[in-house]
Tab-separated table of N, CA and C in Angstrom:
chain	number	residue	atom	x	y	z
A	1	MET	N	1.111	-1.259	-0.136
A	1	MET	CA	0.045	-0.010	0.089
A	1	MET	C	0.983	1.557	-0.063
A	2	GLU	N	0.016	2.154	-0.607
A	2	GLU	CA	1.501	3.431	-1.133
A	2	GLU	C	1.153	4.405	0.760
A	3	ASN	N	1.800	4.951	0.611
A	3	ASN	CA	1.994	5.795	1.937
A	3	ASN	C	1.544	4.984	3.291
A	4	GLY	N	2.137	3.519	3.368
A	4	GLY	CA	2.227	3.032	4.765
A	4	GLY	C	0.309	2.876	5.165
A	5	ALA	N	-0.429	3.211	4.365
A	5	ALA	CA	-2.109	2.428	4.707
A	5	ALA	C	-2.687	1.847	4.893
A	6	GLN	N	-2.978	1.258	5.861
A	6	GLN	CA	-3.797	-0.279	5.393
A	6	GLN	C	-5.492	-0.243	4.737
A	7	GLN	N	-5.195	-1.111	4.121
A	7	GLN	CA	-7.096	-1.328	3.910
A	7	GLN	C	-7.734	-2.365	4.917
A	8	THR	N	-8.414	-1.792	5.311
A	8	THR	CA	-9.528	-2.579	5.875
A	8	THR	C	-9.962	-3.490	5.201
A	9	PRO	N	-10.272	-4.693	5.775
A	9	PRO	CA	-11.286	-6.076	4.898
A	9	PRO	C	-12.969	-5.506	5.119
A	10	ALA	N	-13.642	-5.952	3.862
A	10	ALA	CA	-14.647	-4.854	3.706
A	10	ALA	C	-15.946	-5.990	4.730
A	11	ALA	N	-16.568	-5.062	5.417
A	11	ALA	CA	-17.538	-5.791	6.320
A	11	ALA	C	-18.471	-6.737	5.206
A	12	LYS	N	-18.251	-7.992	5.522
A	12	LYS	CA	-19.482	-8.626	4.806
A	12	LYS	C	-21.180	-8.314	5.300
A	13	THR	N	-22.142	-7.555	4.466
A	13	THR	CA	-23.403	-8.068	5.353
A	13	THR	C	-24.142	-9.234	4.829
A	14	PRO	N	-24.917	-9.297	5.651
A	14	PRO	CA	-25.673	-10.409	6.112
A	14	PRO	C	-27.028	-10.602	5.127
A	15	PRO	N	-26.879	-11.700	5.070
A	15	PRO	CA	-27.479	-12.018	3.647
A	15	PRO	C	-29.456	-11.504	4.046
A	16	SER	N	-30.172	-10.965	3.133
A	16	SER	CA	-31.174	-10.386	3.464
A	16	SER	C	-32.065	-11.246	3.674
A	17	PRO	N	-33.126	-10.780	3.993
A	17	PRO	CA	-34.293	-12.373	4.288
A	17	PRO	C	-35.187	-12.127	2.904
A	18	PRO	N	-35.565	-12.929	3.098
A	18	PRO	CA	-36.252	-13.173	1.431
A	18	PRO	C	-37.934	-12.077	1.619
A	19	MET	N	-37.755	-11.642	0.348
A	19	MET	CA	-39.434	-10.965	0.511
A	19	MET	C	-40.205	-11.328	-0.122
A	20	PRO	N	-41.082	-10.674	0.180
A	20	PRO	CA	-43.010	-11.366	-0.469
A	20	PRO	C	-42.893	-11.071	-2.104
A	21	LYS	N	-43.188	-11.898	-2.759
A	21	LYS	CA	-43.620	-11.949	-4.136
A	21	LYS	C	-44.835	-11.306	-4.741
A	22	VAL	N	-45.210	-10.578	-5.774
A	22	VAL	CA	-46.676	-10.391	-6.019
A	22	VAL	C	-47.120	-10.763	-6.929
A	23	GLY	N	-47.833	-11.484	-6.419
A	23	GLY	CA	-48.636	-12.287	-7.597
A	23	GLY	C	-49.978	-12.142	-7.569
A	24	VAL	N	-51.153	-12.799	-9.045
A	24	VAL	CA	-52.019	-12.575	-9.491
A	24	VAL	C	-52.336	-13.939	-9.714
A	25	ALA	N	-54.098	-14.172	-9.057
A	25	ALA	CA	-54.138	-15.223	-9.846
A	25	ALA	C	-55.818	-14.548	-10.674
A	26	VAL	N	-56.523	-15.556	-11.477
A	26	VAL	CA	-57.142	-14.543	-11.764
A	26	VAL	C	-58.172	-16.440	-12.317
A	27	PHE	N	-59.334	-16.259	-11.712
A	27	PHE	CA	-60.701	-16.795	-11.871
A	27	PHE	C	-61.277	-16.428	-12.778
A	28	LEU	N	-60.967	-17.344	-13.468
A	28	LEU	CA	-61.397	-17.197	-15.159
A	28	LEU	C	-62.973	-17.826	-15.028
A	29	LEU	N	-64.066	-17.335	-15.370
A	29	LEU	CA	-65.669	-18.135	-15.218
A	29	LEU	C	-66.348	-18.411	-16.407
A	30	LYS	N	-66.973	-19.325	-16.660
A	30	LYS	CA	-67.219	-19.828	-17.478
A	30	LYS	C	-68.668	-20.608	-17.399
A	31	GLY	N	-70.015	-19.735	-16.783
A	31	GLY	CA	-71.160	-19.809	-16.837
A	31	GLY	C	-71.101	-20.419	-14.926
A	32	SER	N	-71.155	-21.636	-14.978
A	32	SER	CA	-71.354	-21.654	-13.431
A	32	SER	C	-69.511	-22.209	-13.200
A	33	LYS	N	-69.143	-22.379	-13.876
A	33	LYS	CA	-67.087	-23.414	-13.611
A	33	LYS	C	-66.726	-22.151	-13.899
A	34	VAL	N	-65.450	-22.963	-13.070
A	34	VAL	CA	-63.706	-21.937	-12.906
A	34	VAL	C	-62.694	-23.028	-13.204
A	35	LEU	N	-62.371	-21.652	-14.017
A	35	LEU	CA	-60.877	-22.875	-14.916
A	35	LEU	C	-59.671	-23.371	-13.651
A	36	LEU	N	-59.538	-24.482	-13.244
A	36	LEU	CA	-58.265	-24.849	-12.727
A	36	LEU	C	-56.794	-25.906	-13.326
A	37	GLY	N	-56.275	-25.234	-13.109
A	37	GLY	CA	-54.488	-26.400	-13.201
A	37	GLY	C	-54.407	-27.088	-12.186
A	38	LYS	N	-54.174	-28.603	-12.468
A	38	LYS	CA	-53.072	-29.408	-11.762
A	38	LYS	C	-51.185	-28.372	-11.607
A	39	ARG	N	-50.793	-28.079	-10.577
A	39	ARG	CA	-49.224	-27.251	-10.719
A	39	ARG	C	-48.288	-28.184	-10.403
A	40	LEU	N	-47.636	-28.730	-11.369
A	40	LEU	CA	-46.731	-29.212	-11.377
A	40	LEU	C	-45.279	-28.387	-10.695
A	41	SER	N	-45.510	-27.158	-9.950
A	41	SER	CA	-43.912	-26.116	-9.557
A	41	SER	C	-43.507	-27.085	-8.023
A	42	ALA	N	-42.662	-26.482	-7.593
A	42	ALA	CA	-42.024	-27.271	-6.454
A	42	ALA	C	-43.401	-27.537	-5.010
A	43	VAL	N	-43.827	-25.554	-5.506
A	43	VAL	CA	-44.680	-25.287	-4.046
A	43	VAL	C	-46.021	-25.914	-4.653
A	44	GLY	N	-46.641	-26.425	-3.761
A	44	GLY	CA	-48.282	-26.727	-3.957
A	44	GLY	C	-48.541	-28.147	-4.922
A	45	HIS	N	-47.271	-28.516	-5.409
A	45	HIS	CA	-47.055	-29.589	-6.460
A	45	HIS	C	-48.337	-30.417	-6.236
A	46	SER	N	-49.081	-30.759	-7.151
A	46	SER	CA	-50.341	-31.409	-7.670
A	46	SER	C	-51.761	-31.331	-7.145
A	47	THR	N	-51.146	-30.225	-6.392
A	47	THR	CA	-52.807	-29.252	-6.182
A	47	THR	C	-53.098	-28.170	-7.327
A	48	PHE	N	-54.400	-28.083	-7.238
A	48	PHE	CA	-54.928	-27.338	-8.621
A	48	PHE	C	-55.552	-26.145	-7.606
A	49	ALA	N	-54.606	-25.565	-9.178
A	49	ALA	CA	-54.755	-23.294	-8.892
A	49	ALA	C	-55.213	-22.618	-10.148
A	50	LEU	N	-55.718	-21.796	-9.201
A	50	LEU	CA	-55.908	-21.020	-10.940
A	50	LEU	C	-55.006	-20.597	-11.791
A	51	PRO	N	-55.202	-19.528	-13.084
A	51	PRO	CA	-53.927	-19.334	-13.552
A	51	PRO	C	-53.439	-18.052	-13.276
A	52	GLY	N	-52.565	-18.363	-13.684
A	52	GLY	CA	-51.736	-16.794	-12.384
A	52	GLY	C	-50.803	-16.449	-12.663
A	53	GLY	N	-49.692	-15.955	-12.279
A	53	GLY	CA	-48.420	-15.821	-12.073
A	53	GLY	C	-47.744	-14.298	-11.641
A	54	HIS	N	-46.261	-13.960	-11.636
A	54	HIS	CA	-45.458	-12.872	-10.631
A	54	HIS	C	-46.393	-11.857	-11.399
A	55	LEU	N	-46.311	-10.415	-10.154
A	55	LEU	CA	-46.305	-8.750	-11.480
A	55	LEU	C	-45.025	-8.910	-11.668
A	56	GLU	N	-45.401	-8.207	-13.074
A	56	GLU	CA	-44.009	-8.602	-13.711
A	56	GLU	C	-43.753	-6.329	-13.339
A	57	PHE	N	-42.589	-5.594	-13.151
A	57	PHE	CA	-42.673	-4.437	-12.919
A	57	PHE	C	-43.459	-3.150	-13.588
A	58	GLY	N	-44.022	-2.478	-13.389
A	58	GLY	CA	-45.250	-1.645	-14.472
A	58	GLY	C	-46.472	-2.232	-14.830
A	59	GLU	N	-46.158	-3.336	-14.851
A	59	GLU	CA	-47.389	-3.865	-15.525
A	59	GLU	C	-48.598	-3.663	-14.232
A	60	SER	N	-50.121	-3.216	-14.316
A	60	SER	CA	-51.278	-3.114	-13.680
A	60	SER	C	-51.699	-4.670	-13.525
A	61	PHE	N	-52.610	-4.989	-12.985
A	61	PHE	CA	-52.526	-6.142	-12.216
A	61	PHE	C	-53.554	-6.655	-12.752
A	62	GLU	N	-54.898	-6.403	-13.798
A	62	GLU	CA	-55.627	-6.480	-15.274
A	62	GLU	C	-54.626	-7.130	-16.224
A	63	GLU	N	-53.293	-6.255	-16.789
A	63	GLU	CA	-52.419	-6.585	-17.055
A	63	GLU	C	-51.680	-7.701	-16.892
A	64	CYS	N	-51.231	-8.150	-16.218
A	64	CYS	CA	-50.057	-9.035	-15.314
A	64	CYS	C	-51.677	-10.593	-15.360
A	65	ALA	N	-52.939	-10.571	-15.251
A	65	ALA	CA	-53.787	-11.032	-15.657
A	65	ALA	C	-54.218	-11.545	-16.618
A	66	THR	N	-54.093	-11.216	-17.631
A	66	THR	CA	-54.299	-11.096	-19.343
A	66	THR	C	-53.171	-11.503	-20.253
A	67	ARG	N	-51.961	-11.252	-19.423
A	67	ARG	CA	-50.655	-12.020	-19.852
A	67	ARG	C	-50.241	-13.312	-19.344
A	68	GLU	N	-50.476	-13.625	-17.744
A	68	GLU	CA	-50.428	-14.454	-17.524
A	68	GLU	C	-51.528	-16.268	-18.402
A	69	VAL	N	-52.839	-15.393	-18.468
A	69	VAL	CA	-53.409	-16.635	-18.512
A	69	VAL	C	-53.797	-16.927	-20.281
A	70	LYS	N	-53.161	-16.041	-21.424
A	70	LYS	CA	-52.226	-16.246	-22.522
A	70	LYS	C	-51.527	-17.406	-22.234
A	71	GLU	N	-50.180	-17.153	-21.902
A	71	GLU	CA	-49.306	-17.363	-21.488
A	71	GLU	C	-49.123	-19.162	-21.325
A	72	GLU	N	-50.220	-19.305	-20.091
A	72	GLU	CA	-50.763	-20.411	-19.755
A	72	GLU	C	-52.081	-21.583	-20.364
A	73	THR	N	-52.987	-20.732	-20.564
A	73	THR	CA	-53.737	-21.628	-21.262
A	73	THR	C	-53.837	-21.201	-22.624
A	74	GLY	N	-53.493	-20.258	-23.371
A	74	GLY	CA	-53.766	-19.682	-24.211
A	74	GLY	C	-54.656	-18.718	-25.048
A	75	LEU	N	-55.224	-18.529	-23.937
A	75	LEU	CA	-56.898	-17.855	-23.455
A	75	LEU	C	-57.145	-16.499	-23.107
A	76	ILE	N	-57.584	-16.118	-23.959
A	76	ILE	CA	-57.886	-14.390	-24.266
A	76	ILE	C	-59.388	-13.991	-23.864
A	77	ILE	N	-59.212	-13.256	-22.779
A	77	ILE	CA	-60.171	-12.986	-22.080
A	77	ILE	C	-60.763	-11.439	-21.638
A	78	ASP	N	-61.246	-11.544	-21.190
A	78	ASP	CA	-62.521	-10.478	-21.516
A	78	ASP	C	-63.202	-9.745	-19.603
A	79	LYS	N	-63.370	-8.427	-19.466
A	79	LYS	CA	-64.288	-8.159	-19.064
A	79	LYS	C	-63.150	-8.516	-17.109
A	80	THR	N	-62.031	-8.073	-17.074
A	80	THR	CA	-60.946	-7.845	-15.579
A	80	THR	C	-61.426	-7.603	-14.473
A	81	GLU	N	-61.368	-7.638	-13.717
A	81	GLU	CA	-62.466	-7.082	-12.729
A	81	GLU	C	-61.367	-7.736	-11.367
A	82	TYR	N	-61.315	-6.660	-10.157
A	82	TYR	CA	-59.934	-6.790	-9.018
A	82	TYR	C	-61.307	-7.547	-7.964
A	83	LEU	N	-61.128	-8.739	-7.721
A	83	LEU	CA	-62.109	-8.292	-6.658
A	83	LEU	C	-61.213	-9.024	-4.704
A	84	THR	N	-60.122	-9.282	-4.774
A	84	THR	CA	-59.562	-9.049	-2.694
A	84	THR	C	-58.091	-9.730	-3.233
A	85	VAL	N	-57.567	-9.368	-2.175
A	85	VAL	CA	-56.036	-9.662	-1.670
A	85	VAL	C	-55.533	-10.822	-1.140
A	86	THR	N	-54.905	-11.056	-0.601
A	86	THR	CA	-54.420	-12.215	0.089
A	86	THR	C	-53.520	-12.168	0.910
A	87	ASN	N	-52.915	-12.216	1.620
A	87	ASN	CA	-51.062	-12.246	2.419
A	87	ASN	C	-51.088	-13.981	2.795
A	88	ASN	N	-50.332	-14.970	1.928
A	88	ASN	CA	-50.296	-15.985	1.506
A	88	ASN	C	-48.541	-16.653	2.032
A	89	VAL	N	-48.112	-16.427	3.605
A	89	VAL	CA	-47.196	-17.369	3.871
A	89	VAL	C	-47.028	-18.574	3.578
A	90	ILE	N	-46.450	-19.252	3.053
A	90	ILE	CA	-47.149	-20.702	2.272
A	90	ILE	C	-45.841	-22.028	2.874
A	91	SER	N	-44.036	-20.670	3.155
A	91	SER	CA	-43.116	-21.469	4.117
A	91	SER	C	-42.254	-20.585	4.368
A	92	GLU	N	-41.061	-20.736	5.356
A	92	GLU	CA	-40.038	-20.256	5.922
A	92	GLU	C	-39.533	-19.351	4.826
A	93	LYS	N	-39.030	-19.783	3.192
A	93	LYS	CA	-39.138	-19.161	2.594
A	93	LYS	C	-39.860	-18.635	1.201
A	94	VAL	N	-41.456	-18.967	1.745
A	94	VAL	CA	-41.910	-18.619	0.250
A	94	VAL	C	-43.316	-17.605	0.784
A	95	HIS	N	-43.179	-16.075	0.137
A	95	HIS	CA	-44.569	-15.150	0.990
A	95	HIS	C	-45.249	-14.520	-0.525
A	96	THR	N	-46.240	-14.310	-0.705
A	96	THR	CA	-46.882	-14.289	-1.615
A	96	THR	C	-47.896	-13.903	-0.964
A	97	VAL	N	-47.911	-12.205	-2.161
A	97	VAL	CA	-49.311	-11.469	-1.388
A	97	VAL	C	-49.676	-11.527	-2.588
A	98	CYS	N	-50.746	-11.796	-2.876
A	98	CYS	CA	-52.142	-12.403	-4.382
A	98	CYS	C	-53.000	-11.319	-4.616
A	99	VAL	N	-52.942	-11.035	-5.769
A	99	VAL	CA	-53.685	-10.501	-6.259
A	99	VAL	C	-54.913	-11.061	-6.934
A	100	PHE	N	-56.345	-11.124	-6.620
A	100	PHE	CA	-57.485	-11.740	-6.955
A	100	PHE	C	-58.487	-11.241	-8.471
A	101	ILE	N	-57.971	-11.692	-9.589
A	101	ILE	CA	-58.780	-11.118	-10.562
A	101	ILE	C	-59.846	-11.505	-10.920
A	102	ARG	N	-61.060	-11.437	-11.521
A	102	ARG	CA	-61.928	-12.197	-12.098
A	102	ARG	C	-62.160	-11.454	-13.518
A	103	ALA	N	-62.481	-12.746	-14.258
A	103	ALA	CA	-62.262	-12.299	-16.220
A	103	ALA	C	-63.680	-13.522	-16.753
A	104	VAL	N	-63.545	-12.959	-17.569
A	104	VAL	CA	-64.332	-14.733	-18.811
A	104	VAL	C	-63.809	-14.810	-19.725
A	105	PRO	N	-63.732	-15.875	-20.572
A	105	PRO	CA	-62.884	-15.705	-21.925
A	105	PRO	C	-64.006	-14.608	-22.848
A	106	ALA	N	-62.707	-14.223	-23.440
A	106	ALA	CA	-63.301	-13.350	-24.464
A	106	ALA	C	-64.417	-13.393	-25.774
A	107	ASP	N	-63.958	-15.200	-25.457
A	107	ASP	CA	-64.947	-16.395	-26.189
A	107	ASP	C	-65.201	-17.553	-25.955
A	108	VAL	N	-66.856	-17.811	-25.634
A	108	VAL	CA	-66.583	-18.950	-24.903
A	108	VAL	C	-66.240	-20.158	-25.535
A	109	ASN	N	-66.151	-20.198	-26.962
A	109	ASN	CA	-65.845	-21.266	-26.926
A	109	ASN	C	-64.226	-21.429	-27.439
A	110	GLN	N	-63.375	-21.161	-27.267
A	110	GLN	CA	-61.646	-21.049	-26.471
A	110	GLN	C	-61.821	-22.369	-26.011
A	111	LYS	N	-60.715	-23.361	-26.362
A	111	LYS	CA	-60.826	-24.169	-25.129
A	111	LYS	C	-59.391	-23.851	-24.977
A	112	PRO	N	-59.483	-24.490	-23.359
A	112	PRO	CA	-57.845	-23.465	-22.798
A	112	PRO	C	-57.031	-24.853	-23.496
A	113	GLU	N	-55.424	-24.491	-23.476
A	113	GLU	CA	-54.205	-25.679	-23.773
A	113	GLU	C	-53.393	-25.409	-22.922
A	114	THR	N	-52.634	-26.879	-22.238
A	114	THR	CA	-51.543	-26.471	-21.681
A	114	THR	C	-50.160	-26.668	-22.068
A	115	LEU	N	-50.025	-24.132	-21.758
A	115	LEU	CA	-48.897	-23.600	-22.870
A	115	LEU	C	-47.727	-23.737	-21.722
A	116	GLU	N	-47.431	-24.349	-20.914
A	116	GLU	CA	-46.710	-24.862	-19.814
A	116	GLU	C	-46.555	-25.917	-19.129
A	117	PRO	N	-46.123	-27.207	-20.118
A	117	PRO	CA	-46.407	-28.189	-19.308
A	117	PRO	C	-45.287	-28.820	-18.656
A	118	ASP	N	-44.861	-27.831	-17.951
A	118	ASP	CA	-43.820	-28.508	-16.927
A	118	ASP	C	-44.125	-27.745	-15.679
A	119	LYS	N	-45.105	-26.562	-15.384
A	119	LYS	CA	-45.617	-25.646	-15.027
A	119	LYS	C	-47.322	-26.542	-13.994
A	120	CYS	N	-47.651	-27.059	-15.537
A	120	CYS	CA	-49.223	-27.583	-15.031
A	120	CYS	C	-49.336	-28.490	-16.113
A	121	ALA	N	-50.343	-29.584	-15.500
A	121	ALA	CA	-50.567	-30.431	-15.872
A	121	ALA	C	-52.068	-30.520	-16.666
A	122	GLY	N	-52.325	-30.148	-16.655
A	122	GLY	CA	-53.303	-29.559	-17.938
A	122	GLY	C	-54.627	-29.029	-17.302
A	123	TRP	N	-55.575	-28.193	-17.909
A	123	TRP	CA	-56.490	-27.267	-17.507
A	123	TRP	C	-57.656	-27.882	-18.015
A	124	ASP	N	-58.943	-27.481	-16.422
A	124	ASP	CA	-60.417	-28.347	-17.341
A	124	ASP	C	-61.226	-27.078	-16.254
A	125	TRP	N	-62.890	-27.074	-16.623
A	125	TRP	CA	-63.987	-26.194	-15.671
A	125	TRP	C	-63.827	-27.195	-15.045
A	126	TYR	N	-64.879	-26.882	-13.904
A	126	TYR	CA	-64.732	-27.653	-12.658
A	126	TYR	C	-66.352	-26.441	-12.135
A	127	GLU	N	-67.286	-26.363	-12.110
A	127	GLU	CA	-68.223	-26.571	-10.611
A	127	GLU	C	-67.798	-26.215	-10.044
A	128	TRP	N	-68.307	-24.864	-9.123
A	128	TRP	CA	-67.752	-24.311	-8.177
A	128	TRP	C	-68.144	-25.198	-6.499
A	129	ASN	N	-69.266	-25.689	-6.726
A	129	ASN	CA	-69.630	-26.568	-5.857
A	129	ASN	C	-69.308	-27.366	-5.893
A	130	ASN	N	-68.100	-28.065	-6.849
A	130	ASN	CA	-67.957	-29.278	-6.768
A	130	ASN	C	-66.435	-29.392	-7.377
A	131	LEU	N	-65.151	-28.447	-7.180
A	131	LEU	CA	-64.148	-28.208	-7.560
A	131	LEU	C	-63.378	-29.920	-6.734
A	132	PRO	N	-62.042	-29.918	-7.365
A	132	PRO	CA	-61.563	-30.950	-7.544
A	132	PRO	C	-60.743	-30.659	-6.226
A	133	LYS	N	-59.953	-32.058	-5.647
A	133	LYS	CA	-59.421	-32.302	-4.430
A	133	LYS	C	-57.656	-32.204	-4.565
A	134	PRO	N	-56.673	-32.218	-4.297
A	134	PRO	CA	-56.543	-30.705	-2.698
A	134	PRO	C	-56.288	-29.330	-3.614
A	135	LEU	N	-57.281	-28.584	-3.594
A	135	LEU	CA	-56.560	-27.643	-4.002
A	135	LEU	C	-55.299	-26.576	-3.545
A	136	PHE	N	-54.737	-26.039	-4.198
A	136	PHE	CA	-53.945	-25.016	-3.217
A	136	PHE	C	-54.166	-24.051	-2.368
A	137	GLY	N	-53.443	-24.730	-1.694
A	137	GLY	CA	-53.296	-23.286	-0.099
A	137	GLY	C	-54.152	-22.536	-0.025
A	138	PRO	N	-53.147	-21.479	-0.842
A	138	PRO	CA	-54.715	-20.326	-0.655
A	138	PRO	C	-55.875	-20.424	-1.422
A	139	LEU	N	-55.896	-20.808	-2.243
A	139	LEU	CA	-57.499	-20.971	-2.873
A	139	LEU	C	-57.938	-21.598	-2.419
A	140	GLU	N	-58.112	-22.981	-1.583
A	140	GLU	CA	-58.817	-23.750	-0.502
A	140	GLU	C	-58.695	-22.679	0.453
A	141	ASP	N	-58.022	-22.036	1.395
A	141	ASP	CA	-58.381	-20.852	2.021
A	141	ASP	C	-59.939	-20.385	2.035
A	142	MET	N	-59.599	-19.149	0.666
A	142	MET	CA	-60.798	-18.550	0.017
A	142	MET	C	-61.617	-19.664	-0.014
A	143	VAL	N	-62.051	-20.581	-0.529
A	143	VAL	CA	-62.926	-21.554	-0.568
A	143	VAL	C	-63.287	-21.716	0.700
A	144	GLN	N	-62.792	-22.328	2.063
A	144	GLN	CA	-62.898	-22.366	3.203
A	144	GLN	C	-63.627	-21.493	3.779
A	145	SER	N	-63.513	-20.152	3.299
A	145	SER	CA	-63.779	-18.884	4.181
A	145	SER	C	-65.251	-18.684	3.862
A	146	GLY	N	-65.475	-19.347	2.615
A	146	GLY	CA	-66.910	-18.967	2.018
A	146	GLY	C	-66.887	-18.246	0.438
A	147	PHE	N	-65.998	-17.514	0.177
A	147	PHE	CA	-65.285	-16.941	-0.910
A	147	PHE	C	-66.090	-16.661	-1.628
A	148	ASN	N	-66.668	-16.580	-2.608
A	148	ASN	CA	-67.381	-17.182	-3.875
A	148	ASN	C	-66.997	-16.152	-5.039
A	149	PRO	N	-66.403	-16.303	-5.892
A	149	PRO	CA	-66.271	-15.357	-6.761
A	149	PRO	C	-67.200	-14.773	-7.755
A	150	PHE	N	-68.840	-15.759	-8.197
A	150	PHE	CA	-69.192	-15.506	-8.964
A	150	PHE	C	-69.865	-13.555	-8.447
A	151	PRO	N	-70.298	-13.011	-9.566
A	151	PRO	CA	-70.705	-12.074	-9.176
A	151	PRO	C	-72.128	-11.939	-8.783
A	152	THR	N	-72.768	-11.587	-8.383
A	152	THR	CA	-73.911	-11.309	-7.813
A	152	THR	C	-74.899	-10.278	-8.060
A	153	THR	N	-75.857	-11.078	-8.319
A	153	THR	CA	-77.355	-10.324	-8.905
A	153	THR	C	-78.498	-9.968	-7.847
């Protein structure tokens, strides 16, 4: 070192705690049915869940819903509407804030495709009062609380 100065070792910063992620899930409704897929990801593997995913920077909830449904199912959606938000601590490493959106297919004759076969085993329409089991944890919690995604008239 010049001038006899000593360099002090850099202090190590402790690892930052995991941060919550913001997700958007879509109650895609057709008549009295809702679209669900069987998850293949590590979190919630083999449970049935709504289409959705992580919110991207600068994206509105509705834009995220439209993009995620298109990416996962090929379906074009319409009449997107904010429903609710949940705070889900799924494990000591997984914490999501999930925004739930209601939508309908832009064309009722569209058929869902499995466009991400590494993440979902397939999509199907299920009667709200006869949902498959097991449901993904946050969705199961909503169902058990009596939540109903269908518009009241």
